[in-house]
Amino acid sequence: MSKLKMEKNKYICIHGHFYQPPRENPWLEDIELQDSAYPFHDWNERISEECYKTNTASRILDGEGDIIRIVNNYSSISFNFGPTLLSWMKKHQPEIYQSILDADKASVEKFNRHGSAIAQAYNHMIMPLANERDKYTQAYWGIKDFQERFERYPEGMWLPETAVNYDTLEILAELGIKYTILAPHQASRVKKIDKESQWQEIREGNIDFRQPYLCNLPSGKSINIFFYNGALAHEVSFGGLLRDGKKFADSLLGNFSMDDQKPEIVHMATDGETFGHHHRFGDMALSFCLNHIEKNQLAKITNYGEYLELHPPTYEAQIVDNTSWSCVHGIERWRNDNGCNTGMNPGWHQKWRKPLRETMDWLRDKTINLFEEGASVYFQDVWQARNEYINVILNRNTENIDNFFNQFASHSLDREEKIKALKYLEMQRNAMLMYTSCGWFFDEISGIETIQVMHYSARCMQLAKELHDIDLEPEYMERLSQAPSNVHRYKNGAKIYEKIVQPAVIDLLRVGAHYA
């Protein structure tokens, strides 16, 4: 096979999902000192140094160990960054932030007007477990955040944990998203796009990952899906592929079929932190791999948007509803004691997951009632106002806030009315942040990620009390007492909330003292 022919028909795409759970104190909107990240101030800072920064200027070495090139990996891979992470990065790591934006612009030139960055549902909520309004707002905020940063409309959207159902895909399609990326076991069946072909069942993820698939939705809309190579992704994340960039390249190339004439895309998706944080020097293995393939014309490096334009789907697929990439039981990891855990704490249960989610659902529904009742005094359409509130979150200057009220307020609001109206929207923002998936992912309810989502719920209840003089905390804690801890001194979620979360709640006086 000639190099030219191989490059013409064989494409490679590597997707990195770059994300960290939001760590900001909900009252200060900044991350406090995290001792476990020493010698760095916090984990965002540490991972940024080990991964996000190194991928903006990754070194390619020759056989003698000398640097022959320094490249920005983001310009050659497909990637998404969590919006909450980018908000932190813009404030605390502006040079890295700008390098990521510049890489996307470079990829637009490189890949035939298709940028490599794609959007993400806003704060990593498990979409199939969200109510319909939250699903829509999460996707809408993710798109608006992307537009503000990358100055274009996203072609694709990353679903947190690749958790998917048809309702979620309907919203993506409605909002103009062209494609998403899923794990191979999330495919149910496939067939050629013609009337004569019969559906073929997919068992144990045995799907041809070398092509995109059209997914026709119940509404009549459709969306494209790329099912990534699961074995390859696993070897990159948990095996030894990133110890050797040449070996990484050979593994990618070895996943093409023997058909020289058929266009194929070998692609994989993994946590972006794999390239530098989880695997030291992983960014260098990535850059060497891509450079080796391009330099020797072994295949064409591409992104999903470009490949879709060049080679539209010839097959269609149906998905398995309520599935994800990191839970063999579908989406149970985020609502039940299903056996999924990190494996680091043998003997620990996760019986706390279900009562924690049920408690959050109760609080969410309570705040919906308060929001619809109270915010309707200030807005023409409270849910439209919530969707468009992302524009204020992205830029909280006075002029932008005034423009927001001019567009969506039901009448001219005075200063006190504006403050109350914003509090209602902040209550809703925190009601979504408290569903950040990391709160349920790990082994113990007293873990830092679960404490973080409880902080958001505390802020939510504080705003409800300020606006309606309703104290939701007693019933919240009663419900949370049904969530047992594995740590004897904590007993249950209510005790954790009492010992750790309540002392962290800040009022205006304490905010002033903090900044003083």
XYZ file of C-alpha atoms in Angstrom:
516
model
C 0.000 0.000 0.000
C 1.447 3.370 -0.991
C 1.787 6.126 1.560
C -0.304 8.422 -0.637
C -3.184 5.955 -0.884
C -3.055 5.263 2.855
C -3.261 8.978 3.628
C -6.155 9.452 1.230
C -8.450 6.876 2.821
C -7.201 6.447 6.382
C -7.920 9.035 9.065
C -7.017 9.271 12.733
C -8.726 11.356 15.418
C -7.913 11.482 19.137
C -10.421 13.137 21.448
C -9.503 14.505 24.865
C -12.235 15.262 27.413
C -10.608 17.913 29.623
C -12.568 18.478 32.791
C -12.260 19.056 36.506
C -15.173 19.287 38.936
C -15.915 22.855 40.024
C -14.068 23.520 43.262
C -15.055 27.128 43.954
C -16.505 28.122 47.287
C -20.102 29.006 46.263
C -20.047 32.165 48.367
C -16.614 33.471 47.372
C -16.656 32.145 43.768
C -13.007 31.150 44.135
C -11.076 28.042 45.170
C -9.709 28.001 48.679
C -6.371 26.400 49.627
C -6.357 22.609 49.116
C -3.613 20.972 51.156
C -3.790 17.714 49.216
C -2.601 19.532 46.067
C 0.661 20.682 47.695
C 2.956 22.272 46.586
C 0.227 23.917 44.474
C -2.607 26.056 45.831
C -5.319 23.703 44.581
C -5.912 20.750 42.290
C -6.903 22.899 39.304
C -3.536 24.631 39.539
C -1.651 21.364 39.905
C -3.353 19.602 36.997
C -3.042 22.719 34.872
C 0.722 22.656 35.364
C 1.025 18.911 34.734
C -1.366 18.647 31.786
C -3.130 21.697 30.355
C 0.072 23.746 30.136
C 2.302 20.956 28.823
C -0.121 20.225 25.977
C 0.104 23.830 24.762
C 3.881 23.415 24.231
C 4.686 19.724 23.981
C 8.235 18.723 23.099
C 9.035 16.262 20.313
C 12.430 14.609 20.779
C 14.721 12.864 18.332
C 16.553 9.608 18.990
C 19.279 11.456 20.869
C 16.791 13.124 23.216
C 17.145 16.563 21.605
C 14.101 18.751 21.053
C 13.264 18.943 17.341
C 9.819 20.586 17.595
C 7.514 22.186 20.142
C 3.820 21.858 19.259
C 0.417 22.785 20.621
C -1.336 19.416 20.839
C -4.778 20.987 21.023
C -4.520 22.106 17.392
C -4.179 18.483 16.218
C -6.699 16.620 18.369
C -10.419 16.848 18.993
C -11.123 18.195 22.468
C -13.622 19.668 24.870
C -13.042 21.643 28.055
C -15.595 21.861 30.843
C -17.032 25.398 30.897
C -16.528 25.716 34.661
C -12.871 24.733 34.216
C -12.380 27.309 31.447
C -13.928 29.987 33.679
C -11.299 29.214 36.309
C -8.536 29.072 33.710
C -9.404 32.414 32.161
C -9.041 34.031 35.584
C -6.042 32.138 36.964
C -4.131 30.790 33.940
C -4.801 33.304 31.142
C -1.798 32.310 29.001
C -2.820 28.644 28.927
C -6.425 29.678 28.318
C -5.426 31.823 25.329
C -3.224 29.047 23.914
C -6.250 26.716 23.905
C -8.377 29.283 22.075
C -5.545 29.909 19.590
C -5.201 26.163 18.985
C -8.848 25.937 17.987
C -8.383 28.781 15.497
C -5.353 26.961 14.070
C -7.394 23.760 13.764
C -10.055 25.619 11.756
C -7.356 26.403 9.200
C -5.857 22.925 9.378
C -9.064 20.919 9.107
C -10.963 22.616 6.305
C -12.913 25.162 8.425
C -13.794 22.622 11.125
C -12.502 23.567 14.568
C -11.305 20.829 16.890
C -12.961 22.167 20.049
C -16.465 20.955 20.831
C -18.889 22.049 23.526
C -19.826 20.271 26.758
C -23.069 20.194 28.736
C -22.424 22.978 31.237
C -21.557 21.612 34.678
C -21.127 17.887 34.012
C -24.613 16.867 35.051
C -25.712 13.316 34.191
C -28.165 14.311 31.475
C -30.524 11.293 31.486
C -31.102 11.831 35.229
C -31.927 15.527 34.795
C -35.412 16.915 34.333
C -36.255 18.255 30.866
C -35.653 21.925 31.698
C -32.258 21.173 33.221
C -31.296 19.078 30.205
C -32.107 21.971 27.910
C -30.392 24.625 30.035
C -27.256 22.490 30.429
C -26.935 22.072 26.657
C -27.893 25.696 25.956
C -25.432 27.094 28.510
C -22.718 24.813 27.140
C -23.285 26.175 23.632
C -23.422 29.821 24.739
C -20.285 29.417 26.832
C -18.525 27.854 23.843
C -19.591 30.662 21.510
C -18.334 33.309 23.904
C -14.909 31.681 24.158
C -14.272 30.142 20.750
C -16.229 32.703 18.686
C -18.075 30.111 16.596
C -20.987 27.693 16.940
C -19.979 24.209 18.129
C -20.476 21.316 15.754
C -20.295 18.671 18.468
C -21.104 18.349 22.153
C -19.566 16.096 24.790
C -22.118 14.525 27.118
C -20.794 14.174 30.703
C -19.690 10.562 31.266
C -21.135 10.036 27.743
C -24.408 9.457 29.644
C -27.147 9.441 27.030
C -30.760 8.749 26.249
C -32.987 9.717 23.331
C -34.442 12.728 25.165
C -30.931 14.131 25.529
C -30.118 13.560 21.855
C -33.373 15.289 20.891
C -32.255 18.433 22.722
C -28.817 18.380 21.093
C -30.399 18.026 17.656
C -32.927 20.769 18.401
C -30.054 23.110 19.304
C -28.192 22.383 16.071
C -25.501 20.038 17.384
C -24.295 17.798 14.544
C -22.590 15.009 16.473
C -21.639 13.496 19.798
C -19.176 10.798 20.876
C -20.218 7.595 22.664
C -18.660 4.357 23.901
C -19.090 1.238 21.723
C -21.314 -0.566 24.248
C -23.815 2.301 23.978
C -24.823 1.156 20.490
C -27.893 -1.067 20.326
C -28.103 -2.008 16.647
C -26.983 -0.783 13.237
C -27.955 -1.065 9.604
C -27.109 0.407 6.232
C -28.978 3.587 5.321
C -31.423 2.067 2.840
C -34.884 0.574 3.001
C -33.818 -2.998 2.255
C -31.212 -3.481 4.979
C -32.051 -5.262 8.210
C -31.025 -4.150 11.691
C -28.049 -5.985 13.197
C -27.829 -6.303 16.974
C -24.654 -5.038 18.646
C -23.425 -7.265 21.441
C -20.661 -6.432 23.922
C -19.736 -3.274 22.031
C -18.795 -5.162 18.874
C -19.451 -2.261 16.508
C -17.363 -1.054 13.577
C -15.913 2.100 15.156
C -14.179 3.107 11.885
C -17.168 5.057 10.594
C -19.769 7.570 11.805
C -23.403 6.618 12.261
C -26.623 8.513 11.702
C -29.055 8.285 14.602
C -32.648 9.039 13.613
C -34.672 10.362 16.541
C -38.386 9.904 17.397
C -39.109 13.559 16.568
C -37.868 13.154 12.998
C -34.625 14.978 13.711
C -31.269 13.223 13.576
C -27.752 13.459 14.968
C -24.459 11.803 14.028
C -22.645 9.557 16.499
C -19.026 8.443 16.636
C -18.598 5.276 18.708
C -14.964 5.325 19.788
C -12.559 2.379 19.908
C -13.005 1.147 23.461
C -10.046 -1.252 23.579
C -7.666 1.404 22.291
C -8.978 4.014 24.743
C -8.561 1.563 27.627
C -4.967 0.804 26.648
C -4.143 4.518 26.482
C -5.806 5.299 29.816
C -4.843 2.242 31.850
C -2.202 0.400 29.836
C 1.273 1.358 28.735
C 0.691 2.963 25.340
C 1.770 6.413 26.488
C 5.217 5.193 27.481
C 6.243 5.206 23.822
C 4.903 7.585 21.153
C 5.948 5.266 18.307
C 4.150 2.339 19.934
C 1.086 4.569 20.338
C 1.183 5.436 16.626
C 1.609 1.791 15.604
C -1.369 0.801 17.747
C -3.563 3.415 16.094
C -2.469 2.367 12.598
C -2.987 -1.293 13.442
C -6.713 -0.679 13.929
C -7.406 0.013 10.259
C -8.929 -2.768 8.207
C -7.195 -4.274 5.169
C -9.579 -2.487 2.796
C -7.456 0.163 1.055
C -10.341 1.718 -0.874
C -12.838 2.259 1.948
C -12.542 5.538 3.914
C -11.985 4.770 7.604
C -11.462 6.761 10.781
C -9.632 5.208 13.713
C -10.559 7.288 16.731
C -10.592 7.105 20.493
C -11.775 9.239 23.399
C -10.339 9.494 26.887
C -9.954 11.942 29.752
C -7.656 14.711 28.548
C -5.818 14.590 31.859
C -4.444 11.228 30.703
C -1.927 13.193 28.625
C 0.292 14.584 31.362
C -1.477 14.275 34.710
C -2.432 10.604 34.910
C 0.583 9.647 32.781
C 3.628 11.859 33.166
C 4.979 12.935 29.770
C 1.794 11.603 28.163
C 1.603 14.876 26.229
C 4.979 14.037 24.640
C 3.819 10.571 23.615
C 0.788 12.214 22.022
C 2.768 14.842 20.132
C 5.374 12.298 18.952
C 2.618 9.937 17.794
C 0.806 12.575 15.747
C 4.030 13.965 14.294
C 5.243 10.470 13.321
C 1.992 9.687 11.494
C 1.888 13.029 9.662
C 5.600 13.181 8.797
C 5.551 9.706 7.268
C 2.127 10.157 5.631
C 0.827 7.013 7.291
C -2.675 8.442 7.708
C -4.382 11.819 7.792
C -4.900 13.457 11.182
C -8.429 14.862 11.293
C -11.242 15.903 13.587
C -14.829 14.733 13.645
C -16.310 17.759 11.885
C -13.963 17.495 8.916
C -14.445 13.752 8.599
C -18.245 14.110 8.626
C -18.077 16.587 5.751
C -15.758 14.368 3.724
C -17.440 11.047 4.506
C -21.070 11.277 5.720
C -22.549 8.184 7.382
C -23.601 5.257 5.239
C -24.937 3.386 8.277
C -27.424 4.344 10.945
C -27.438 3.286 14.576
C -29.745 3.114 17.544
C -28.480 3.634 21.080
C -29.005 1.845 24.379
C -30.978 4.329 26.482
C -29.580 5.417 29.853
C -25.988 4.276 29.392
C -22.578 5.860 30.010
C -18.887 5.132 29.442
C -17.934 4.548 33.091
C -20.769 2.451 34.517
C -21.446 -1.070 33.250
C -24.913 -0.802 34.797
C -25.932 2.173 32.645
C -26.277 5.265 34.828
C -26.812 3.535 38.165
C -23.466 4.764 39.518
C -25.066 8.172 40.011
C -28.179 7.034 41.841
C -27.669 3.597 43.447
C -25.329 1.316 45.383
C -24.647 -0.711 42.240
C -21.136 -1.938 42.982
C -19.351 0.638 40.812
C -16.562 2.313 42.777
C -12.878 3.171 42.524
C -11.748 -0.096 44.077
C -9.551 1.783 46.548
C -11.714 1.085 49.604
C -12.645 -2.621 49.771
C -15.666 -3.282 51.904
C -17.144 0.184 51.578
C -20.725 0.491 50.356
C -22.333 3.261 48.371
C -25.775 3.072 49.975
C -25.602 6.844 50.373
C -25.981 7.502 46.648
C -29.727 6.940 46.361
C -30.821 9.027 49.389
C -28.382 11.778 48.370
C -29.921 12.007 44.888
C -33.454 11.817 46.266
C -32.619 14.629 48.694
C -31.236 16.775 45.892
C -34.297 16.023 43.751
C -36.549 17.131 46.601
C -34.600 20.375 46.998
C -34.582 21.017 43.249
C -38.357 20.616 43.056
C -38.847 22.930 46.037
C -36.734 25.622 44.399
C -38.620 25.236 41.111
C -41.851 26.139 42.875
C -40.238 29.137 44.592
C -38.596 30.245 41.348
C -41.766 30.092 39.272
C -43.752 31.894 41.963
C -41.207 34.568 42.873
C -39.265 35.237 39.667
C -42.462 35.657 37.624
C -42.845 39.046 39.332
C -39.683 40.222 37.557
C -39.461 38.320 34.268
C -41.728 37.899 31.257
C -40.746 34.217 31.036
C -38.803 32.850 33.997
C -37.402 29.834 32.119
C -36.267 31.910 29.168
C -34.596 34.243 31.659
C -32.829 31.276 33.260
C -31.559 30.043 29.895
C -30.258 33.474 28.935
C -28.710 34.052 32.376
C -25.556 32.393 31.027
C -24.795 35.755 29.376
C -24.622 37.348 32.822
C -22.554 34.506 34.261
C -20.016 35.029 31.488
C -19.792 38.759 32.081
C -21.110 40.241 35.307
C -20.363 43.904 34.622
C -23.114 46.445 35.262
C -23.768 47.227 31.609
C -24.246 43.579 30.716
C -26.620 43.008 33.651
C -28.662 46.063 32.640
C -28.881 44.761 29.065
C -30.106 41.428 30.394
C -32.917 43.062 32.368
C -33.833 45.320 29.434
C -34.397 42.208 27.325
C -36.129 39.862 29.743
C -37.638 41.812 32.650
C -41.407 42.198 32.724
C -41.093 45.888 33.651
C -38.469 48.459 34.619
C -36.872 47.149 37.811
C -35.410 49.240 40.581
C -32.174 48.260 42.330
C -33.803 46.115 45.032
C -35.926 44.281 42.458
C -32.850 43.544 40.351
C -31.056 42.103 43.372
C -33.988 39.808 44.138
C -34.317 38.767 40.506
C -30.621 37.854 40.361
C -30.929 35.902 43.597
C -33.664 33.761 42.033
C -31.401 33.019 39.073
C -28.471 32.243 41.363
C -30.699 29.871 43.298
C -31.372 28.045 40.042
C -27.692 28.051 39.052
C -26.725 26.433 42.360
C -29.615 23.975 42.057
C -27.958 22.732 38.847
C -24.403 22.850 40.188
C -25.421 20.530 43.026
C -25.926 17.786 40.402
C -22.317 17.844 39.209
C -21.658 14.162 38.505
C -18.497 13.878 40.639
C -20.646 14.098 43.781
C -21.827 10.524 43.176
C -18.875 9.017 41.316
C -16.544 8.079 44.175
C -16.752 5.773 47.171
C -17.769 7.861 50.168
C -20.296 10.569 50.933
C -17.738 12.527 52.987
C -15.420 12.814 49.965
C -14.416 16.276 48.776
C -16.509 16.023 45.598
C -19.715 15.164 47.486
C -19.039 17.877 50.063
C -18.797 20.292 47.129
C -22.288 19.482 45.812
C -23.634 19.831 49.361
C -22.089 23.309 49.445
C -24.129 24.198 46.362
C -27.281 22.884 48.010
C -26.511 24.987 51.120
C -26.159 28.104 48.969
C -29.414 27.209 47.236
C -31.270 26.931 50.558
C -29.697 30.142 51.856
C -31.081 32.042 48.856
C -34.502 30.416 49.288
C -34.549 31.609 52.899
C -33.527 35.153 51.958
C -36.179 35.351 49.241
C -39.121 33.571 50.895
C -38.200 33.289 54.563
C -38.535 29.518 54.198
C -36.059 27.298 56.003
C -35.604 24.143 53.908
C -32.571 22.964 55.854
C -34.295 20.915 58.614
C -36.141 18.692 56.156
C -33.087 18.555 53.874
C -30.994 17.254 56.776
C -33.698 14.805 57.837
C -33.675 13.339 54.338
C -29.876 13.357 54.233
C -29.723 11.412 57.490
C -30.856 8.400 55.443
C -27.539 8.482 53.536
C -25.099 6.335 55.569
C -21.369 7.086 55.674
C -18.599 4.481 55.674
C -16.677 6.619 58.154
C -17.781 5.957 61.736
C -17.311 9.511 63.043
C -19.607 10.934 60.366
C -22.437 8.372 60.581
C -24.546 9.869 57.777
C -25.007 12.735 55.343
C -26.777 14.942 57.877
C -23.827 14.708 60.299
C -21.421 15.528 57.462
C -23.548 18.505 56.474
C -23.646 19.687 60.090
C -19.900 19.252 60.748
C -18.415 20.376 57.415
C -20.935 22.275 55.283
C -22.843 24.434 57.762
C -19.670 26.009 59.237
C -18.626 26.995 55.696
C -21.815 28.965 54.963
C -20.954 32.612 54.558
C -23.125 35.710 54.846
C -22.321 39.205 53.603
C -20.488 40.154 56.809
C -18.165 37.132 56.562
C -17.502 37.800 52.870
C -16.363 41.307 53.780
C -14.169 39.936 56.554
C -12.646 37.361 54.175
C -11.626 39.953 51.611
C -10.403 42.344 54.326
